[in-house]
Amino acid sequence: MVGTVGGDCQALNATMRGVVKGLCNTYKDVEIYGFLEGYKGLIRNNYKLLKAEDFSGILTKGGTILGSSRQPFKLMGVPTDDGIDKVKAMKETYKKLKLDCLVVLGGNGSQKTANLLSEEGLNVIGLPKTIDNDLWGTDMTFGFQSAVDIATAAIDCIHTTAASHNRVFIVEIMGHKVGHITLHAGIAGGADVILLPEIPYDIKSVCKALDKRSEQGKGFSIIAVAEGAISKEDAALPKKKRKEKIANRPYPSVAYEIADQIKDTCGCEVRVTVPGHTQRGGGPDAYDRVLSSRFGAYAAGLIKDEKYGRLVVLKDNDVTDIPLADSAGKLKYVSPDDSIVQNARALGISFGDE
Ligand code: F6P
């Protein structure tokens, strides 16, 4: 009845532990079916029958004891290579095993599928997972703060070497289509420029910010770039053209493109660092351990109350729940009007847009 779906992150194990502890506190015999590799396990009836003891000692453990895989929502209607109807198979597994409910630890796409299964009549509870913190309806997802810590540590390490060599450094940070991790890690790491998908940049403005630093006698600069950052020029293109242009750019990722643009425009020496999947690695930080334990305990309460079709969320520091359908298909973006963006601007951080 539990599955970790989509890209992994810190605190998946801590969250499952929270759910199981919460249930075992009330019920004597809890049967836990742990589906292996997320929805894949549910499709293929591949699971481990687990006991409460299996969830002991995993609060601090990174990754997921169940494994995970990406099963995109948009391909849910497309049969597997060997012809299995995915949604039908998941419903059959659920019925065959006589499950009481399905607890889905997942991000955006995975919660869309959770909502679909709920609409198909299964008892489903979603828990908000993702380093990107882009799930609509919750102030915070588990995994986000731990990823911010790692991205910040990467910027901290770059700071000393950038200062020694008087170079411009670009640190490219994960986050898919949104800039929450970059914004937080950029501020925490003291970045001079922060480039986000939600605030398209102009390379001339970026160079203006770098020149200003030089005029102030600062020999180096740090730019925190979200992997989804986009120029004003590209943002103005029709969606299809923009996608094509990005897919065909002759660089491994946006940071390398920006590095070349900076070299060409202001002649600085630029280096690129991409911490990549380290941002999803290792154990959860203290914040995520607390958050995921609270989420897990709350989900156990929903199960006891037989309140299904819900997504557990954090709202104004309280753990609560909303209908899965309310969140499905919506992304939570950084807004250029958010106070955190205004605070960063007040600190002199450039977003490359003015
Ligand atoms: O959604 C989490 C995330 O790490 C994104 O920040 C990133 O764009 C993506 O997953 C990477 O996916 P994958 O692990 O499939 O390469």
Short mmCIF file of C-alpha atoms and ligand atoms in Angstrom, two decimals:
data_model
loop_
_atom_site.label_atom_id
_atom_site.label_comp_id
_atom_site.label_asym_id
_atom_site.label_seq_id
_atom_site.Cartn_x
_atom_site.Cartn_y
_atom_site.Cartn_z
CA MET A 1 0.00 0.00 0.00
CA VAL A 2 2.97 2.30 -0.12
CA GLY A 3 5.10 3.42 -3.04
CA THR A 4 7.85 5.97 -3.78
CA VAL A 5 7.30 7.22 -7.31
CA GLY A 6 9.22 9.47 -9.73
CA GLY A 7 12.69 10.92 -9.11
CA ASP A 8 13.97 10.14 -5.64
CA CYS A 9 14.86 12.71 -2.97
CA GLN A 10 15.89 12.87 0.65
CA ALA A 11 13.33 11.88 3.33
CA LEU A 12 11.39 9.30 1.30
CA ASN A 13 12.30 6.67 3.90
CA ALA A 14 11.61 9.09 6.76
CA THR A 15 8.13 9.76 5.36
CA MET A 16 7.26 6.06 5.00
CA ARG A 17 8.53 5.49 8.53
CA GLY A 18 6.22 8.27 9.72
CA VAL A 19 3.18 6.68 8.06
CA VAL A 20 3.96 3.21 9.42
CA LYS A 21 4.76 4.44 12.94
CA GLY A 22 1.55 6.46 12.93
CA LEU A 23 -0.48 3.39 11.92
CA CYS A 24 1.26 0.96 14.27
CA ASN A 25 0.54 3.27 17.18
CA THR A 26 -3.17 2.55 16.67
CA TYR A 27 -3.46 -0.81 14.94
CA LYS A 28 -1.91 -4.09 16.12
CA ASP A 29 -1.62 -5.86 12.78
CA VAL A 30 -0.72 -3.61 9.92
CA GLU A 31 0.07 -5.28 6.61
CA ILE A 32 2.31 -3.13 4.45
CA TYR A 33 2.77 -3.88 0.78
CA GLY A 34 5.79 -1.93 -0.44
CA PHE A 35 5.61 -1.61 -4.23
CA LEU A 36 9.02 -1.81 -5.85
CA GLU A 37 10.11 1.03 -8.14
CA GLY A 38 6.91 3.03 -7.66
CA TYR A 39 4.04 2.64 -10.13
CA LYS A 40 6.10 0.02 -12.00
CA GLY A 41 5.67 -2.33 -9.02
CA LEU A 42 1.93 -1.64 -8.90
CA ILE A 43 1.60 -2.29 -12.65
CA ARG A 44 3.59 -5.54 -12.44
CA ASN A 45 2.30 -6.72 -9.04
CA ASN A 46 5.86 -6.53 -7.74
CA TYR A 47 5.99 -5.82 -4.04
CA LYS A 48 7.59 -6.70 -0.71
CA LEU A 49 5.40 -7.58 2.24
CA LEU A 50 6.84 -5.48 5.04
CA LYS A 51 6.53 -5.27 8.81
CA ALA A 52 6.85 -2.34 11.18
CA GLU A 53 10.46 -3.39 11.97
CA ASP A 54 11.43 -2.83 8.32
CA PHE A 55 10.84 0.87 8.83
CA SER A 56 13.09 1.14 11.88
CA GLY A 57 16.48 2.82 11.55
CA ILE A 58 15.65 4.53 8.23
CA LEU A 59 14.85 8.06 9.41
CA THR A 60 18.26 9.34 8.30
CA LYS A 61 18.73 7.08 5.28
CA GLY A 62 18.80 8.69 1.80
CA GLY A 63 17.21 7.21 -1.34
CA THR A 64 14.29 4.82 -0.94
CA ILE A 65 14.23 1.28 0.44
CA LEU A 66 11.59 0.48 -2.22
CA GLY A 67 13.37 1.89 -5.27
CA SER A 68 11.71 4.31 -7.68
CA SER A 69 11.20 4.88 -11.38
CA ARG A 70 9.73 7.47 -13.67
CA GLN A 71 6.36 6.49 -15.15
CA PRO A 72 5.24 9.74 -16.83
CA PHE A 73 1.56 10.66 -16.46
CA LYS A 74 1.32 11.48 -20.16
CA LEU A 75 2.26 7.86 -20.97
CA MET A 76 -0.23 6.28 -18.56
CA GLY A 77 -2.65 5.71 -21.46
CA VAL A 78 0.08 4.07 -23.57
CA PRO A 79 0.55 0.31 -22.96
CA THR A 80 3.92 -1.03 -21.73
CA ASP A 81 6.34 -2.54 -24.32
CA ASP A 82 4.83 -5.96 -23.59
CA GLY A 83 1.27 -4.68 -24.06
CA ILE A 84 0.04 -4.13 -20.48
CA ASP A 85 -2.68 -1.51 -19.94
CA LYS A 86 -1.03 0.38 -17.04
CA VAL A 87 -4.06 1.87 -15.30
CA LYS A 88 -6.06 -1.35 -15.62
CA ALA A 89 -3.13 -3.36 -14.24
CA MET A 90 -2.71 -1.04 -11.24
CA LYS A 91 -6.41 -1.36 -10.42
CA GLU A 92 -6.20 -5.14 -10.74
CA THR A 93 -3.20 -5.34 -8.38
CA TYR A 94 -5.03 -3.16 -5.85
CA LYS A 95 -8.14 -5.36 -5.98
CA LYS A 96 -6.26 -8.67 -6.08
CA LEU A 97 -4.30 -7.82 -2.93
CA LYS A 98 -7.44 -6.40 -1.27
CA LEU A 99 -5.61 -3.23 -0.32
CA ASP A 100 -7.27 -0.69 1.97
CA CYS A 101 -5.47 2.24 0.45
CA LEU A 102 -2.52 3.41 -1.61
CA VAL A 103 -0.03 5.87 -0.12
CA VAL A 104 1.82 7.65 -2.91
CA LEU A 105 5.02 9.56 -2.13
CA GLY A 106 5.46 11.60 -5.29
CA GLY A 107 5.92 14.90 -7.06
CA ASN A 108 3.90 16.65 -9.71
CA GLY A 109 3.37 14.04 -12.41
CA SER A 110 3.09 11.22 -9.87
CA GLN A 111 0.34 13.01 -7.97
CA LYS A 112 -1.52 13.49 -11.25
CA THR A 113 -1.50 9.71 -11.63
CA ALA A 114 -2.51 9.36 -7.95
CA ASN A 115 -5.50 11.59 -8.70
CA LEU A 116 -6.37 9.48 -11.74
CA LEU A 117 -6.32 6.31 -9.62
CA SER A 118 -8.47 8.05 -7.03
CA GLU A 119 -10.95 9.02 -9.74
CA GLU A 120 -10.91 5.37 -10.86
CA GLY A 121 -12.23 4.44 -7.42
CA LEU A 122 -9.08 3.49 -5.44
CA ASN A 123 -8.47 4.86 -1.94
CA VAL A 124 -5.43 7.09 -2.41
CA ILE A 125 -3.42 9.45 -0.21
CA GLY A 126 -0.63 11.58 -1.67
CA LEU A 127 2.45 12.84 0.14
CA PRO A 128 4.32 15.82 -1.38
CA LYS A 129 7.78 14.76 -2.46
CA THR A 130 10.32 16.64 -4.58
CA ILE A 131 13.50 18.66 -4.22
CA ASP A 132 11.95 21.20 -6.65
CA ASN A 133 9.22 22.39 -4.20
CA ASP A 134 6.98 22.97 -7.21
CA LEU A 135 3.92 21.00 -6.09
CA TRP A 136 0.89 23.28 -6.08
CA GLY A 137 -1.04 23.51 -2.81
CA THR A 138 1.77 22.98 -0.32
CA ASP A 139 4.14 25.61 1.05
CA MET A 140 6.84 22.96 1.28
CA THR A 141 7.65 19.55 -0.15
CA PHE A 142 9.98 17.14 1.63
CA GLY A 143 13.43 16.95 0.04
CA PHE A 144 13.56 20.64 -0.83
CA GLN A 145 15.46 21.94 2.21
CA SER A 146 18.02 19.12 2.03
CA ALA A 147 18.64 19.91 -1.64
CA VAL A 148 18.99 23.61 -0.82
CA ASP A 149 21.61 22.67 1.80
CA ILE A 150 23.63 20.72 -0.79
CA ALA A 151 23.36 23.42 -3.47
CA THR A 152 24.39 26.02 -0.88
CA ALA A 153 27.39 23.93 0.16
CA ALA A 154 28.41 23.76 -3.53
CA ILE A 155 28.25 27.57 -3.80
CA ASP A 156 30.21 27.90 -0.53
CA CYS A 157 33.02 25.72 -1.92
CA ILE A 158 33.07 27.69 -5.17
CA HIS A 159 33.31 30.98 -3.26
CA THR A 160 36.83 30.40 -1.97
CA THR A 161 38.27 29.23 -5.28
CA ALA A 162 36.47 32.01 -7.22
CA ALA A 163 37.99 34.60 -4.87
CA SER A 164 41.50 33.12 -5.20
CA HIS A 165 41.45 33.32 -9.00
CA ASN A 166 39.32 36.40 -9.64
CA ARG A 167 36.97 34.46 -11.86
CA VAL A 168 33.28 34.43 -12.62
CA PHE A 169 31.71 31.15 -11.55
CA ILE A 170 28.36 29.79 -12.62
CA VAL A 171 26.75 27.15 -10.40
CA GLU A 172 23.87 25.40 -12.17
CA ILE A 173 21.18 24.22 -9.80
CA MET A 174 18.36 21.68 -10.31
CA GLY A 175 14.67 22.56 -10.12
CA HIS A 176 13.22 21.49 -13.46
CA LYS A 177 10.90 24.31 -14.66
CA VAL A 178 11.01 26.36 -11.44
CA GLY A 179 13.62 28.32 -9.53
CA HIS A 180 12.87 27.66 -5.84
CA ILE A 181 16.11 25.77 -5.04
CA THR A 182 18.25 28.26 -6.97
CA LEU A 183 16.62 31.24 -5.29
CA HIS A 184 17.12 29.85 -1.79
CA ALA A 185 20.61 28.42 -2.34
CA GLY A 186 21.62 31.59 -4.20
CA ILE A 187 20.67 33.79 -1.27
CA ALA A 188 22.11 31.33 1.30
CA GLY A 189 25.39 31.06 -0.63
CA GLY A 190 25.72 34.81 -1.20
CA ALA A 191 25.43 34.66 -5.00
CA ASP A 192 25.76 38.00 -6.80
CA VAL A 193 23.44 37.07 -9.67
CA ILE A 194 20.50 34.62 -9.59
CA LEU A 195 18.89 33.50 -12.85
CA LEU A 196 15.51 31.78 -12.69
CA PRO A 197 13.07 30.39 -15.28
CA GLU A 198 10.40 32.71 -13.89
CA ILE A 199 12.48 35.88 -14.47
CA PRO A 200 13.96 35.74 -18.00
CA TYR A 201 17.43 37.29 -18.20
CA ASP A 202 19.14 39.65 -20.60
CA ILE A 203 22.85 38.89 -20.92
CA LYS A 204 23.62 42.63 -21.03
CA SER A 205 21.99 43.06 -17.61
CA VAL A 206 23.99 40.10 -16.26
CA CYS A 207 27.21 41.70 -17.54
CA LYS A 208 26.16 45.06 -16.08
CA ALA A 209 25.93 43.39 -12.65
CA LEU A 210 29.36 41.78 -13.13
CA ASP A 211 30.90 45.13 -14.20
CA LYS A 212 29.38 46.81 -11.16
CA ARG A 213 31.14 44.24 -8.95
CA SER A 214 34.46 44.96 -10.69
CA GLU A 215 33.95 48.72 -10.23
CA GLN A 216 33.45 48.03 -6.51
CA GLY A 217 36.85 46.33 -6.49
CA LYS A 218 35.41 42.79 -6.25
CA GLY A 219 37.55 40.53 -8.39
CA PHE A 220 35.13 37.61 -8.61
CA SER A 221 31.42 36.95 -8.96
CA ILE A 222 29.12 34.00 -8.38
CA ILE A 223 26.08 33.35 -10.55
CA ALA A 224 23.47 30.82 -9.39
CA VAL A 225 21.63 29.59 -12.49
CA ALA A 226 18.53 27.40 -12.41
CA GLU A 227 18.71 24.53 -14.92
CA GLY A 228 15.52 25.94 -16.47
CA ALA A 229 16.73 29.56 -16.70
CA ILE A 230 15.79 31.27 -19.94
CA SER A 231 16.79 34.44 -21.79
CA LYS A 232 14.26 37.19 -22.55
CA GLU A 233 14.79 36.49 -26.24
CA ASP A 234 13.94 32.78 -25.89
CA ALA A 235 11.03 33.48 -23.54
CA ALA A 236 9.46 35.64 -26.26
CA LEU A 237 9.42 32.75 -28.77
CA PRO A 238 6.26 30.68 -29.33
CA LYS A 239 6.33 27.61 -27.03
CA LYS A 240 7.07 25.07 -29.80
CA LYS A 241 9.95 27.11 -31.27
CA ARG A 242 11.40 27.73 -27.82
CA LYS A 243 11.33 24.00 -26.99
CA GLU A 244 13.02 23.17 -30.29
CA LYS A 245 15.70 25.83 -29.80
CA ILE A 246 16.50 24.61 -26.28
CA ALA A 247 16.55 20.96 -27.36
CA ASN A 248 18.99 21.77 -30.16
CA ARG A 249 21.33 24.15 -28.36
CA PRO A 250 24.98 23.20 -28.84
CA TYR A 251 25.70 23.09 -25.08
CA PRO A 252 25.26 20.40 -22.43
CA SER A 253 23.06 22.79 -20.42
CA VAL A 254 22.06 26.43 -19.97
CA ALA A 255 25.02 27.32 -17.69
CA TYR A 256 27.52 26.61 -20.50
CA GLU A 257 25.54 28.76 -22.92
CA ILE A 258 25.47 31.65 -20.45
CA ALA A 259 29.21 31.20 -19.79
CA ASP A 260 29.94 31.66 -23.52
CA GLN A 261 27.61 34.67 -23.73
CA ILE A 262 29.40 36.31 -20.77
CA LYS A 263 32.85 35.62 -22.27
CA ASP A 264 31.71 37.16 -25.57
CA THR A 265 29.98 40.17 -24.01
CA CYS A 266 32.33 41.18 -21.20
CA GLY A 267 35.44 39.11 -21.77
CA CYS A 268 35.53 37.66 -18.21
CA GLU A 269 37.09 34.30 -17.41
CA VAL A 270 34.17 32.00 -16.57
CA ARG A 271 33.93 28.51 -15.06
CA VAL A 272 30.87 26.30 -14.71
CA THR A 273 30.01 23.89 -11.87
CA VAL A 274 27.03 21.52 -12.01
CA PRO A 275 26.38 19.69 -8.72
CA GLY A 276 23.65 17.66 -10.51
CA HIS A 277 22.21 14.65 -8.72
CA THR A 278 24.29 15.23 -5.58
CA GLN A 279 21.39 17.59 -4.80
CA ARG A 280 19.10 14.57 -4.40
CA GLY A 281 21.70 12.46 -2.63
CA GLY A 282 22.50 11.59 0.97
CA GLY A 283 20.22 11.68 3.98
CA PRO A 284 17.59 14.30 4.87
CA ASP A 285 18.55 17.33 6.93
CA ALA A 286 16.89 18.01 10.28
CA TYR A 287 14.16 20.17 8.71
CA ASP A 288 13.16 17.42 6.26
CA ARG A 289 13.24 14.76 9.00
CA VAL A 290 10.75 16.77 11.02
CA LEU A 291 8.57 17.71 8.04
CA SER A 292 8.42 14.20 6.61
CA SER A 293 7.69 12.68 10.05
CA ARG A 294 4.82 15.15 10.48
CA PHE A 295 3.52 14.40 6.97
CA GLY A 296 3.71 10.65 7.62
CA ALA A 297 1.94 10.84 10.98
CA TYR A 298 -0.78 13.01 9.41
CA ALA A 299 -1.28 10.55 6.53
CA ALA A 300 -1.75 7.74 9.07
CA GLY A 301 -4.51 9.87 10.63
CA LEU A 302 -6.24 10.22 7.24
CA ILE A 303 -6.10 6.44 6.78
CA LYS A 304 -7.62 5.89 10.24
CA ASP A 305 -10.40 8.35 9.36
CA GLU A 306 -10.80 6.72 5.92
CA LYS A 307 -10.42 10.14 4.34
CA TYR A 308 -9.12 9.41 0.85
CA GLY A 309 -8.41 11.27 -2.38
CA ARG A 310 -6.33 13.76 -0.37
CA LEU A 311 -2.88 15.29 -0.68
CA VAL A 312 -1.07 16.02 2.60
CA VAL A 313 0.31 19.58 2.55
CA LEU A 314 1.99 22.20 4.71
CA LYS A 315 0.03 25.47 5.00
CA ASP A 316 1.24 28.28 7.23
CA ASN A 317 3.34 25.78 9.20
CA ASP A 318 0.39 23.47 9.85
CA VAL A 319 0.12 20.04 8.26
CA THR A 320 -3.27 19.64 6.64
CA ASP A 321 -4.79 18.10 3.49
CA ILE A 322 -6.40 19.20 0.23
CA PRO A 323 -8.18 17.24 -2.52
CA LEU A 324 -5.69 15.53 -4.85
CA ALA A 325 -7.72 16.97 -7.74
CA ASP A 326 -6.99 20.55 -6.63
CA SER A 327 -3.24 20.12 -7.01
CA ALA A 328 -3.14 17.77 -10.03
CA GLY A 329 -1.58 19.34 -13.10
CA LYS A 330 -0.60 22.65 -11.50
CA LEU A 331 2.92 23.88 -10.82
CA LYS A 332 3.96 26.21 -8.02
CA TYR A 333 6.29 28.80 -9.54
CA VAL A 334 8.44 31.52 -7.98
CA SER A 335 6.60 34.80 -8.51
CA PRO A 336 8.74 37.83 -9.37
CA ASP A 337 6.49 39.64 -6.85
CA ASP A 338 7.29 37.25 -3.97
CA SER A 339 8.73 39.08 -0.99
CA ILE A 340 11.80 36.79 -1.05
CA VAL A 341 12.63 38.08 -4.56
CA GLN A 342 12.17 41.67 -3.41
CA ASN A 343 14.35 40.99 -0.34
CA ALA A 344 17.08 39.57 -2.59
CA ARG A 345 16.92 42.62 -4.87
CA ALA A 346 17.21 44.85 -1.79
CA LEU A 347 20.44 42.99 -0.96
CA GLY A 348 21.83 44.00 -4.35
CA ILE A 349 21.39 40.59 -5.96
CA SER A 350 20.78 40.90 -9.70
CA PHE A 351 18.19 38.72 -11.44
CA GLY A 352 19.65 39.71 -14.82
CA ASP A 353 16.50 41.49 -15.86
CA GLU A 354 17.20 45.18 -15.32
O1 F6P B 1 12.31 16.63 -10.08
C1 F6P B 1 13.54 16.43 -9.47
C2 F6P B 1 14.67 16.59 -10.44
O2 F6P B 1 15.88 16.37 -9.77
C3 F6P B 1 14.70 17.91 -11.19
O3 F6P B 1 15.21 18.97 -10.42
C4 F6P B 1 15.53 17.54 -12.39
O4 F6P B 1 15.24 18.38 -13.49
C5 F6P B 1 15.11 16.12 -12.66
O5 F6P B 1 14.56 15.62 -11.46
C6 F6P B 1 16.21 15.20 -13.12
O6 F6P B 1 15.62 14.00 -13.48
P1 F6P B 1 16.38 12.63 -13.68
O7 F6P B 1 16.82 12.14 -12.33
O8 F6P B 1 15.37 11.75 -14.30
O9 F6P B 1 17.57 12.92 -14.54
#
